[in-house]
mmCIF file with all atom_site columns, C-alpha atoms in Angstrom:
data_model
loop_
_atom_site.group_PDB
_atom_site.id
_atom_site.type_symbol
_atom_site.label_atom_id
_atom_site.label_alt_id
_atom_site.label_comp_id
_atom_site.label_asym_id
_atom_site.label_entity_id
_atom_site.label_seq_id
_atom_site.pdbx_PDB_ins_code
_atom_site.Cartn_x
_atom_site.Cartn_y
_atom_site.Cartn_z
_atom_site.occupancy
_atom_site.B_iso_or_equiv
_atom_site.pdbx_formal_charge
_atom_site.auth_seq_id
_atom_site.auth_comp_id
_atom_site.auth_asym_id
_atom_site.auth_atom_id
_atom_site.pdbx_PDB_model_num
ATOM 1   C CA . MET A 1 1   ? 0.012   -0.035 -0.003  1.00 40.00 ? 1   MET A CA 1
ATOM 2   C CA . SER A 1 2   ? 1.395   3.418  -0.902  1.00 42.00 ? 2   SER A CA 1
ATOM 3   C CA . ASP A 1 3   ? 2.409   5.750  1.896   1.00 48.00 ? 3   ASP A CA 1
ATOM 4   C CA . HIS A 1 4   ? -0.075  8.522  0.961   1.00 56.00 ? 4   HIS A CA 1
ATOM 5   C CA . ARG A 1 5   ? -2.993  6.255  1.883   1.00 80.00 ? 5   ARG A CA 1
ATOM 6   C CA . VAL A 1 6   ? -1.669  5.553  5.421   1.00 93.00 ? 6   VAL A CA 1
ATOM 7   C CA . ILE A 1 7   ? -3.594  7.329  8.155   1.00 95.00 ? 7   ILE A CA 1
ATOM 8   C CA . ARG A 1 8   ? -1.161  8.967  10.627  1.00 96.00 ? 8   ARG A CA 1
ATOM 9   C CA . VAL A 1 9   ? -2.450  8.781  14.188  1.00 97.00 ? 9   VAL A CA 1
ATOM 10  C CA . LEU A 1 10  ? -1.389  10.519 17.402  1.00 97.00 ? 10  LEU A CA 1
ATOM 11  C CA . LEU A 1 11  ? -2.324  8.938  20.758  1.00 96.00 ? 11  LEU A CA 1
ATOM 12  C CA . VAL A 1 12  ? -3.146  11.275 23.672  1.00 96.00 ? 12  VAL A CA 1
ATOM 13  C CA . ASP A 1 13  ? -3.837  9.510  26.964  1.00 93.00 ? 13  ASP A CA 1
ATOM 14  C CA . ASP A 1 14  ? -2.401  9.882  30.443  1.00 92.00 ? 14  ASP A CA 1
ATOM 15  C CA . HIS A 1 15  ? -2.245  6.123  30.995  1.00 91.00 ? 15  HIS A CA 1
ATOM 16  C CA . GLN A 1 16  ? 0.803   4.510  29.440  1.00 92.00 ? 16  GLN A CA 1
ATOM 17  C CA . VAL A 1 17  ? -0.724  1.088  29.446  1.00 92.00 ? 17  VAL A CA 1
ATOM 18  C CA . VAL A 1 18  ? -3.681  2.401  27.419  1.00 90.00 ? 18  VAL A CA 1
ATOM 19  C CA . ARG A 1 19  ? -1.324  4.062  24.874  1.00 92.00 ? 19  ARG A CA 1
ATOM 20  C CA . ARG A 1 20  ? 0.697   0.853  24.629  1.00 92.00 ? 20  ARG A CA 1
ATOM 21  C CA . GLY A 1 21  ? -2.439  -1.254 24.012  1.00 90.00 ? 21  GLY A CA 1
ATOM 22  C CA . LEU A 1 22  ? -3.746  1.132  21.397  1.00 91.00 ? 22  LEU A CA 1
ATOM 23  C CA . ARG A 1 23  ? -0.354  1.270  19.629  1.00 92.00 ? 23  ARG A CA 1
ATOM 24  C CA . THR A 1 24  ? -0.049  -2.553 19.653  1.00 91.00 ? 24  THR A CA 1
ATOM 25  C CA . PHE A 1 25  ? -3.438  -2.960 17.998  1.00 89.00 ? 25  PHE A CA 1
ATOM 26  C CA . LEU A 1 26  ? -3.216  -0.056 15.550  1.00 92.00 ? 26  LEU A CA 1
ATOM 27  C CA . GLU A 1 27  ? 0.253   -0.940 14.285  1.00 88.00 ? 27  GLU A CA 1
ATOM 28  C CA . VAL A 1 28  ? -1.029  -4.212 12.839  1.00 90.00 ? 28  VAL A CA 1
ATOM 29  C CA . GLN A 1 29  ? -3.439  -2.249 10.615  1.00 92.00 ? 29  GLN A CA 1
ATOM 30  C CA . ASP A 1 30  ? -1.982  -1.874 7.108   1.00 91.00 ? 30  ASP A CA 1
ATOM 31  C CA . ASP A 1 31  ? -3.472  1.618  6.602   1.00 94.00 ? 31  ASP A CA 1
ATOM 32  C CA . ILE A 1 32  ? -2.846  3.110  10.033  1.00 95.00 ? 32  ILE A CA 1
ATOM 33  C CA . GLU A 1 33  ? 0.467   4.324  11.466  1.00 94.00 ? 33  GLU A CA 1
ATOM 34  C CA . VAL A 1 34  ? 0.930   5.573  15.037  1.00 95.00 ? 34  VAL A CA 1
ATOM 35  C CA . VAL A 1 35  ? 3.280   8.524  14.653  1.00 96.00 ? 35  VAL A CA 1
ATOM 36  C CA . GLY A 1 36  ? 3.489   9.692  18.259  1.00 96.00 ? 36  GLY A CA 1
ATOM 37  C CA . GLU A 1 37  ? 2.115   9.722  21.788  1.00 96.00 ? 37  GLU A CA 1
ATOM 38  C CA . ALA A 1 38  ? 1.346   12.312 24.490  1.00 95.00 ? 38  ALA A CA 1
ATOM 39  C CA . ALA A 1 39  ? 0.451   11.987 28.204  1.00 94.00 ? 39  ALA A CA 1
ATOM 40  C CA . ASP A 1 40  ? -1.755  15.052 28.529  1.00 94.00 ? 40  ASP A CA 1
ATOM 41  C CA . GLY A 1 41  ? -3.609  17.694 26.535  1.00 94.00 ? 41  GLY A CA 1
ATOM 42  C CA . ALA A 1 42  ? -0.853  20.305 26.483  1.00 95.00 ? 42  ALA A CA 1
ATOM 43  C CA . GLU A 1 43  ? 1.680   17.772 25.232  1.00 95.00 ? 43  GLU A CA 1
ATOM 44  C CA . GLY A 1 44  ? -0.928  16.506 22.751  1.00 95.00 ? 44  GLY A CA 1
ATOM 45  C CA . VAL A 1 45  ? -1.372  19.933 21.220  1.00 96.00 ? 45  VAL A CA 1
ATOM 46  C CA . ALA A 1 46  ? 2.392   20.395 20.924  1.00 96.00 ? 46  ALA A CA 1
ATOM 47  C CA . ARG A 1 47  ? 2.855   16.979 19.338  1.00 96.00 ? 47  ARG A CA 1
ATOM 48  C CA . ALA A 1 48  ? -0.064  17.551 16.958  1.00 96.00 ? 48  ALA A CA 1
ATOM 49  C CA . GLU A 1 49  ? 1.564   20.793 15.811  1.00 96.00 ? 49  GLU A CA 1
ATOM 50  C CA . GLU A 1 50  ? 4.938   19.089 15.430  1.00 96.00 ? 50  GLU A CA 1
ATOM 51  C CA . LEU A 1 51  ? 3.803   15.855 13.773  1.00 96.00 ? 51  LEU A CA 1
ATOM 52  C CA . ARG A 1 52  ? 0.670   17.049 11.862  1.00 95.00 ? 52  ARG A CA 1
ATOM 53  C CA . PRO A 1 53  ? -1.176  13.713 12.186  1.00 96.00 ? 53  PRO A CA 1
ATOM 54  C CA . ASP A 1 54  ? -4.328  12.911 10.243  1.00 95.00 ? 54  ASP A CA 1
ATOM 55  C CA . VAL A 1 55  ? -6.222  11.781 13.315  1.00 96.00 ? 55  VAL A CA 1
ATOM 56  C CA . VAL A 1 56  ? -5.781  12.375 17.038  1.00 96.00 ? 56  VAL A CA 1
ATOM 57  C CA . LEU A 1 57  ? -7.177  9.807  19.461  1.00 95.00 ? 57  LEU A CA 1
ATOM 58  C CA . MET A 1 58  ? -7.816  11.954 22.545  1.00 94.00 ? 58  MET A CA 1
ATOM 59  C CA . ASP A 1 59  ? -8.756  10.972 26.074  1.00 91.00 ? 59  ASP A CA 1
ATOM 60  C CA . VAL A 1 60  ? -11.123 13.413 27.760  1.00 89.00 ? 60  VAL A CA 1
ATOM 61  C CA . LYS A 1 61  ? -10.137 13.209 31.436  1.00 88.00 ? 61  LYS A CA 1
ATOM 62  C CA . MET A 1 62  ? -6.406  13.966 31.882  1.00 90.00 ? 62  MET A CA 1
ATOM 63  C CA . PRO A 1 63  ? -4.497  15.892 34.521  1.00 87.00 ? 63  PRO A CA 1
ATOM 64  C CA . GLY A 1 64  ? -3.540  19.425 33.714  1.00 88.00 ? 64  GLY A CA 1
ATOM 65  C CA . THR A 1 65  ? -4.872  20.272 30.243  1.00 88.00 ? 65  THR A CA 1
ATOM 66  C CA . ASP A 1 66  ? -7.847  17.952 29.604  1.00 90.00 ? 66  ASP A CA 1
ATOM 67  C CA . GLY A 1 67  ? -9.044  16.739 26.221  1.00 91.00 ? 67  GLY A CA 1
ATOM 68  C CA . ILE A 1 68  ? -11.668 19.470 25.754  1.00 91.00 ? 68  ILE A CA 1
ATOM 69  C CA . GLU A 1 69  ? -9.224  22.269 26.426  1.00 93.00 ? 69  GLU A CA 1
ATOM 70  C CA . ALA A 1 70  ? -6.768  20.592 24.048  1.00 94.00 ? 70  ALA A CA 1
ATOM 71  C CA . LEU A 1 71  ? -9.482  20.467 21.361  1.00 93.00 ? 71  LEU A CA 1
ATOM 72  C CA . ARG A 1 72  ? -10.156 24.217 21.791  1.00 90.00 ? 72  ARG A CA 1
ATOM 73  C CA . LYS A 1 73  ? -6.407  24.947 21.449  1.00 92.00 ? 73  LYS A CA 1
ATOM 74  C CA . LEU A 1 74  ? -6.109  22.873 18.297  1.00 92.00 ? 74  LEU A CA 1
ATOM 75  C CA . ARG A 1 75  ? -9.054  24.784 16.814  1.00 87.00 ? 75  ARG A CA 1
ATOM 76  C CA . GLU A 1 76  ? -7.412  28.091 17.729  1.00 88.00 ? 76  GLU A CA 1
ATOM 77  C CA . LEU A 1 77  ? -4.248  26.929 15.946  1.00 89.00 ? 77  LEU A CA 1
ATOM 78  C CA . ALA A 1 78  ? -6.328  25.789 12.947  1.00 86.00 ? 78  ALA A CA 1
ATOM 79  C CA . ASN A 1 79  ? -4.696  22.367 13.165  1.00 89.00 ? 79  ASN A CA 1
ATOM 80  C CA . PRO A 1 80  ? -6.155  20.167 10.427  1.00 88.00 ? 80  PRO A CA 1
ATOM 81  C CA . ALA A 1 81  ? -6.141  16.905 12.422  1.00 93.00 ? 81  ALA A CA 1
ATOM 82  C CA . ARG A 1 82  ? -9.458  15.167 12.946  1.00 92.00 ? 82  ARG A CA 1
ATOM 83  C CA . VAL A 1 83  ? -9.941  14.394 16.643  1.00 93.00 ? 83  VAL A CA 1
ATOM 84  C CA . LEU A 1 84  ? -11.637 11.241 17.839  1.00 93.00 ? 84  LEU A CA 1
ATOM 85  C CA . VAL A 1 85  ? -12.492 11.543 21.545  1.00 91.00 ? 85  VAL A CA 1
ATOM 86  C CA . VAL A 1 86  ? -12.236 8.502  23.814  1.00 86.00 ? 86  VAL A CA 1
ATOM 87  C CA . THR A 1 87  ? -14.672 8.468  26.668  1.00 83.00 ? 87  THR A CA 1
ATOM 88  C CA . SER A 1 88  ? -16.632 6.081  28.954  1.00 77.00 ? 88  SER A CA 1
ATOM 89  C CA . PHE A 1 89  ? -20.363 5.599  29.466  1.00 63.00 ? 89  PHE A CA 1
ATOM 90  C CA . THR A 1 90  ? -20.002 7.366  32.848  1.00 62.00 ? 90  THR A CA 1
ATOM 91  C CA . GLU A 1 91  ? -18.528 10.439 31.099  1.00 65.00 ? 91  GLU A CA 1
ATOM 92  C CA . GLN A 1 92  ? -21.279 10.906 28.508  1.00 64.00 ? 92  GLN A CA 1
ATOM 93  C CA . ARG A 1 93  ? -21.875 14.475 29.733  1.00 72.00 ? 93  ARG A CA 1
ATOM 94  C CA . THR A 1 94  ? -18.363 15.310 28.470  1.00 77.00 ? 94  THR A CA 1
ATOM 95  C CA . VAL A 1 95  ? -19.167 14.332 24.922  1.00 77.00 ? 95  VAL A CA 1
ATOM 96  C CA . VAL A 1 96  ? -21.298 17.339 24.092  1.00 76.00 ? 96  VAL A CA 1
ATOM 97  C CA . PRO A 1 97  ? -18.612 19.886 25.182  1.00 82.00 ? 97  PRO A CA 1
ATOM 98  C CA . ALA A 1 98  ? -16.005 17.861 23.255  1.00 84.00 ? 98  ALA A CA 1
ATOM 99  C CA . LEU A 1 99  ? -18.064 17.898 20.040  1.00 80.00 ? 99  LEU A CA 1
ATOM 100 C CA . ARG A 1 100 ? -18.754 21.613 20.449  1.00 78.00 ? 100 ARG A CA 1
ATOM 101 C CA . ALA A 1 101 ? -15.011 22.170 20.932  1.00 83.00 ? 101 ALA A CA 1
ATOM 102 C CA . GLY A 1 102 ? -14.307 20.549 17.579  1.00 83.00 ? 102 GLY A CA 1
ATOM 103 C CA . ALA A 1 103 ? -14.149 16.790 17.926  1.00 88.00 ? 103 ALA A CA 1
ATOM 104 C CA . ALA A 1 104 ? -15.173 14.827 14.819  1.00 86.00 ? 104 ALA A CA 1
ATOM 105 C CA . GLY A 1 105 ? -16.739 12.096 16.911  1.00 85.00 ? 105 GLY A CA 1
ATOM 106 C CA . TYR A 1 106 ? -16.178 9.819  19.860  1.00 86.00 ? 106 TYR A CA 1
ATOM 107 C CA . VAL A 1 107 ? -15.736 6.189  20.863  1.00 85.00 ? 107 VAL A CA 1
ATOM 108 C CA . TYR A 1 108 ? -16.185 4.482  24.195  1.00 83.00 ? 108 TYR A CA 1
ATOM 109 C CA . LYS A 1 109 ? -13.207 3.078  26.042  1.00 80.00 ? 109 LYS A CA 1
ATOM 110 C CA . ASP A 1 110 ? -14.505 -0.435 25.701  1.00 82.00 ? 110 ASP A CA 1
ATOM 111 C CA . VAL A 1 111 ? -14.889 -0.160 21.948  1.00 82.00 ? 111 VAL A CA 1
ATOM 112 C CA . ASP A 1 112 ? -14.167 -3.278 19.919  1.00 84.00 ? 112 ASP A CA 1
ATOM 113 C CA . PRO A 1 113 ? -10.676 -3.026 18.322  1.00 85.00 ? 113 PRO A CA 1
ATOM 114 C CA . ASP A 1 114 ? -12.000 -3.462 14.826  1.00 88.00 ? 114 ASP A CA 1
ATOM 115 C CA . ALA A 1 115 ? -14.665 -0.826 15.464  1.00 88.00 ? 115 ALA A CA 1
ATOM 116 C CA . LEU A 1 116 ? -11.963 1.550  16.697  1.00 90.00 ? 116 LEU A CA 1
ATOM 117 C CA . ALA A 1 117 ? -10.004 1.143  13.465  1.00 92.00 ? 117 ALA A CA 1
ATOM 118 C CA . GLY A 1 118 ? -13.218 1.682  11.529  1.00 91.00 ? 118 GLY A CA 1
ATOM 119 C CA . ALA A 1 119 ? -13.910 4.837  13.521  1.00 91.00 ? 119 ALA A CA 1
ATOM 120 C CA . ILE A 1 120 ? -10.453 6.219  12.701  1.00 94.00 ? 120 ILE A CA 1
ATOM 121 C CA . ARG A 1 121 ? -10.911 5.504  9.040   1.00 92.00 ? 121 ARG A CA 1
ATOM 122 C CA . SER A 1 122 ? -14.396 7.118  9.160   1.00 88.00 ? 122 SER A CA 1
ATOM 123 C CA . VAL A 1 123 ? -13.367 10.428 10.691  1.00 89.00 ? 123 VAL A CA 1
ATOM 124 C CA . HIS A 1 124 ? -10.329 10.552 8.437   1.00 90.00 ? 124 HIS A CA 1
ATOM 125 C CA . ALA A 1 125 ? -12.650 10.266 5.449   1.00 86.00 ? 125 ALA A CA 1
ATOM 126 C CA . GLY A 1 126 ? -14.608 13.318 6.702   1.00 82.00 ? 126 GLY A CA 1
ATOM 127 C CA . HIS A 1 127 ? -17.435 11.645 8.483   1.00 81.00 ? 127 HIS A CA 1
ATOM 128 C CA . VAL A 1 128 ? -18.908 12.718 11.821  1.00 79.00 ? 128 VAL A CA 1
ATOM 129 C CA . LEU A 1 129 ? -19.418 9.984  14.332  1.00 77.00 ? 129 LEU A CA 1
ATOM 130 C CA . LEU A 1 130 ? -22.512 11.000 16.298  1.00 70.00 ? 130 LEU A CA 1
ATOM 131 C CA . GLN A 1 131 ? -24.927 8.760  18.225  1.00 62.00 ? 131 GLN A CA 1
ATOM 132 C CA . PRO A 1 132 ? -28.604 9.736  18.448  1.00 57.00 ? 132 PRO A CA 1
ATOM 133 C CA . GLU A 1 133 ? -28.686 10.617 22.136  1.00 57.00 ? 133 GLU A CA 1
ATOM 134 C CA . VAL A 1 134 ? -25.714 12.978 21.753  1.00 61.00 ? 134 VAL A CA 1
ATOM 135 C CA . ALA A 1 135 ? -27.182 14.585 18.662  1.00 60.00 ? 135 ALA A CA 1
ATOM 136 C CA . GLY A 1 136 ? -30.309 15.259 20.679  1.00 59.00 ? 136 GLY A CA 1
ATOM 137 C CA . ALA A 1 137 ? -28.359 16.886 23.524  1.00 59.00 ? 137 ALA A CA 1
ATOM 138 C CA . LEU A 1 138 ? -26.423 19.089 21.063  1.00 60.00 ? 138 LEU A CA 1
ATOM 139 C CA . LEU A 1 139 ? -29.651 20.137 19.301  1.00 58.00 ? 139 LEU A CA 1
ATOM 140 C CA . ALA A 1 140 ? -31.202 21.015 22.697  1.00 59.00 ? 140 ALA A CA 1
ATOM 141 C CA . GLN A 1 141 ? -28.207 23.227 23.483  1.00 57.00 ? 141 GLN A CA 1
ATOM 142 C CA . GLU A 1 142 ? -28.460 24.899 20.064  1.00 55.00 ? 142 GLU A CA 1
ATOM 143 C CA . GLU A 1 143 ? -32.190 25.578 20.685  1.00 53.00 ? 143 GLU A CA 1
ATOM 144 C CA . THR A 1 144 ? -31.410 27.123 24.062  1.00 52.00 ? 144 THR A CA 1
ATOM 145 C CA . GLY A 1 145 ? -28.743 29.298 22.456  1.00 50.00 ? 145 GLY A CA 1
ATOM 146 C CA . GLY A 1 146 ? -31.065 30.627 19.835  1.00 47.00 ? 146 GLY A CA 1
ATOM 147 C CA . GLY A 1 147 ? -29.479 29.008 16.783  1.00 47.00 ? 147 GLY A CA 1
ATOM 148 C CA . HIS A 1 148 ? -27.839 30.589 13.797  1.00 47.00 ? 148 HIS A CA 1
ATOM 149 C CA . GLY A 1 149 ? -30.678 31.957 11.727  1.00 49.00 ? 149 GLY A CA 1
ATOM 150 C CA . ARG A 1 150 ? -32.695 30.337 8.975   1.00 50.00 ? 150 ARG A CA 1
ATOM 151 C CA . GLY A 1 151 ? -30.015 29.957 6.282   1.00 54.00 ? 151 GLY A CA 1
ATOM 152 C CA . ASN A 1 152 ? -32.025 31.881 3.667   1.00 54.00 ? 152 ASN A CA 1
ATOM 153 C CA . GLY A 1 153 ? -28.756 32.980 2.061   1.00 77.00 ? 153 GLY A CA 1
ATOM 154 C CA . LEU A 1 154 ? -27.827 29.380 1.008   1.00 84.00 ? 154 LEU A CA 1
ATOM 155 C CA . THR A 1 155 ? -28.028 28.601 -2.696  1.00 86.00 ? 155 THR A CA 1
ATOM 156 C CA . GLU A 1 156 ? -29.862 25.477 -3.851  1.00 86.00 ? 156 GLU A CA 1
ATOM 157 C CA . ARG A 1 157 ? -26.596 23.742 -4.492  1.00 90.00 ? 157 ARG A CA 1
ATOM 158 C CA . GLU A 1 158 ? -25.279 24.648 -1.003  1.00 89.00 ? 158 GLU A CA 1
ATOM 159 C CA . ARG A 1 159 ? -28.452 23.185 0.464   1.00 88.00 ? 159 ARG A CA 1
ATOM 160 C CA . GLU A 1 160 ? -27.820 19.968 -1.453  1.00 90.00 ? 160 GLU A CA 1
ATOM 161 C CA . VAL A 1 161 ? -24.272 19.821 -0.114  1.00 92.00 ? 161 VAL A CA 1
ATOM 162 C CA . LEU A 1 162 ? -25.521 20.557 3.420   1.00 91.00 ? 162 LEU A CA 1
ATOM 163 C CA . ALA A 1 163 ? -28.053 17.728 3.187   1.00 88.00 ? 163 ALA A CA 1
ATOM 164 C CA . LEU A 1 164 ? -25.279 15.300 2.300   1.00 90.00 ? 164 LEU A CA 1
ATOM 165 C CA . ILE A 1 165 ? -23.095 16.605 5.135   1.00 88.00 ? 165 ILE A CA 1
ATOM 166 C CA . ALA A 1 166 ? -25.990 15.853 7.495   1.00 85.00 ? 166 ALA A CA 1
ATOM 167 C CA . ASP A 1 167 ? -26.051 12.379 6.013   1.00 83.00 ? 167 ASP A CA 1
ATOM 168 C CA . GLY A 1 168 ? -22.449 11.902 7.099   1.00 83.00 ? 168 GLY A CA 1
ATOM 169 C CA . ARG A 1 169 ? -20.919 12.032 3.594   1.00 86.00 ? 169 ARG A CA 1
ATOM 170 C CA . SER A 1 170 ? -17.324 12.982 3.059   1.00 88.00 ? 170 SER A CA 1
ATOM 171 C CA . ASN A 1 171 ? -16.328 15.588 0.491   1.00 90.00 ? 171 ASN A CA 1
ATOM 172 C CA . ARG A 1 172 ? -15.313 12.858 -1.910  1.00 90.00 ? 172 ARG A CA 1
ATOM 173 C CA . GLU A 1 173 ? -18.701 11.152 -1.564  1.00 91.00 ? 173 GLU A CA 1
ATOM 174 C CA . ILE A 1 174 ? -20.518 14.465 -1.973  1.00 92.00 ? 174 ILE A CA 1
ATOM 175 C CA . ALA A 1 175 ? -18.513 15.205 -5.109  1.00 92.00 ? 175 ALA A CA 1
ATOM 176 C CA . ARG A 1 176 ? -19.420 11.819 -6.559  1.00 92.00 ? 176 ARG A CA 1
ATOM 177 C CA . ALA A 1 177 ? -23.148 12.167 -5.682  1.00 92.00 ? 177 ALA A CA 1
ATOM 178 C CA . LEU A 1 178 ? -23.449 15.689 -7.205  1.00 91.00 ? 178 LEU A CA 1
ATOM 179 C CA . VAL A 1 179 ? -20.992 15.128 -10.059 1.00 92.00 ? 179 VAL A CA 1
ATOM 180 C CA . LEU A 1 180 ? -18.675 17.888 -8.855  1.00 91.00 ? 180 LEU A CA 1
ATOM 181 C CA . SER A 1 181 ? -14.978 18.143 -8.235  1.00 92.00 ? 181 SER A CA 1
ATOM 182 C CA . GLU A 1 182 ? -13.750 17.799 -4.604  1.00 90.00 ? 182 GLU A CA 1
ATOM 183 C CA . LYS A 1 183 ? -12.361 21.301 -4.841  1.00 90.00 ? 183 LYS A CA 1
ATOM 184 C CA . THR A 1 184 ? -15.814 22.687 -5.753  1.00 92.00 ? 184 THR A CA 1
ATOM 185 C CA . VAL A 1 185 ? -17.358 20.732 -2.816  1.00 92.00 ? 185 VAL A CA 1
ATOM 186 C CA . LYS A 1 186 ? -14.780 22.190 -0.463  1.00 89.00 ? 186 LYS A CA 1
ATOM 187 C CA . THR A 1 187 ? -15.655 25.672 -1.651  1.00 90.00 ? 187 THR A CA 1
ATOM 188 C CA . HIS A 1 188 ? -19.368 24.984 -1.091  1.00 90.00 ? 188 HIS A CA 1
ATOM 189 C CA . VAL A 1 189 ? -18.622 23.685 2.409   1.00 90.00 ? 189 VAL A CA 1
ATOM 190 C CA . SER A 1 190 ? -16.586 26.784 3.292   1.00 87.00 ? 190 SER A CA 1
ATOM 191 C CA . ASN A 1 191 ? -19.380 29.043 2.022   1.00 87.00 ? 191 ASN A CA 1
ATOM 192 C CA . ILE A 1 192 ? -21.991 27.100 4.056   1.00 88.00 ? 192 ILE A CA 1
ATOM 193 C CA . LEU A 1 193 ? -19.971 27.452 7.285   1.00 86.00 ? 193 LEU A CA 1
ATOM 194 C CA . MET A 1 194 ? -19.396 31.184 6.619   1.00 84.00 ? 194 MET A CA 1
ATOM 195 C CA . LYS A 1 195 ? -23.064 31.936 5.783   1.00 84.00 ? 195 LYS A CA 1
ATOM 196 C CA . LEU A 1 196 ? -24.372 30.056 8.794   1.00 84.00 ? 196 LEU A CA 1
ATOM 197 C CA . ASP A 1 197 ? -21.659 31.321 11.105  1.00 80.00 ? 197 ASP A CA 1
ATOM 198 C CA . LEU A 1 198 ? -20.637 27.777 11.972  1.00 82.00 ? 198 LEU A CA 1
ATOM 199 C CA . SER A 1 199 ? -17.140 26.490 12.735  1.00 79.00 ? 199 SER A CA 1
ATOM 200 C CA . ASP A 1 200 ? -17.145 22.881 11.519  1.00 82.00 ? 200 ASP A CA 1
ATOM 201 C CA . ARG A 1 201 ? -19.017 20.046 9.747   1.00 84.00 ? 201 ARG A CA 1
ATOM 202 C CA . THR A 1 202 ? -20.428 18.737 12.982  1.00 81.00 ? 202 THR A CA 1
ATOM 203 C CA . GLN A 1 203 ? -22.272 21.964 13.661  1.00 81.00 ? 203 GLN A CA 1
ATOM 204 C CA . ALA A 1 204 ? -23.365 22.111 10.004  1.00 86.00 ? 204 ALA A CA 1
ATOM 205 C CA . ALA A 1 205 ? -24.818 18.611 10.244  1.00 84.00 ? 205 ALA A CA 1
ATOM 206 C CA . LEU A 1 206 ? -26.715 19.505 13.390  1.00 81.00 ? 206 LEU A CA 1
ATOM 207 C CA . TRP A 1 207 ? -27.970 22.758 11.836  1.00 83.00 ? 207 TRP A CA 1
ATOM 208 C CA . ALA A 1 208 ? -29.278 20.778 8.889   1.00 83.00 ? 208 ALA A CA 1
ATOM 209 C CA . VAL A 1 209 ? -31.067 18.282 11.107  1.00 76.00 ? 209 VAL A CA 1
ATOM 210 C CA . ARG A 1 210 ? -32.569 21.041 13.177  1.00 74.00 ? 210 ARG A CA 1
ATOM 211 C CA . HIS A 1 211 ? -33.928 22.852 10.111  1.00 77.00 ? 211 HIS A CA 1
ATOM 212 C CA . GLY A 1 212 ? -35.196 19.805 8.335   1.00 75.00 ? 212 GLY A CA 1
ATOM 213 C CA . ILE A 1 213 ? -32.661 19.826 5.488   1.00 79.00 ? 213 ILE A CA 1
ATOM 214 C CA . GLY A 1 214 ? -32.083 16.393 4.047   1.00 65.00 ? 214 GLY A CA 1
ATOM 215 C CA . GLU A 1 215 ? -35.182 14.833 5.562   1.00 56.00 ? 215 GLU A CA 1
#
């Protein structure tokens, strides 16, 4: 397999045994390479800036700088890495802040190894991993906050792109579905985020669900 198809992953977790276990499993995947590790959020941000991984596997609860603060810092730095948050069932309340801070999705700590590899591939491809109960919580927060307007400024094509984002499609899949180039799709996505005053695809997907686009 050629190098450009390998997904470069950074592991951020304060437990060395967890990082070792993740590395052991992920390194047997032909298309995934662990390029580095970090023991807390601050180190994770520094390593992400240094290594420029494709995907960061980020624990939420860590001493010092936690995963959510690290997510916010990565967003401020406009780091392109997709972040997959690792959490537990008892920490579900941390998922919503993590997604709002820029996470592309989350997995539970007891995730099946093959499902973890699939999740990494999915977020790398541009998908958003969002379970129904968390989507509902996010939508409730958006309603409380008043939302971002009605999106009347979107063109018909932008609404088509937004509907496919809400369906979890990557830019490549949207381009194929609408017979467009990926570059054109990226432009549409940027315009959608700008017009709706949103910061990422997760918020765009939630906006679309809330306003009935794609249903």
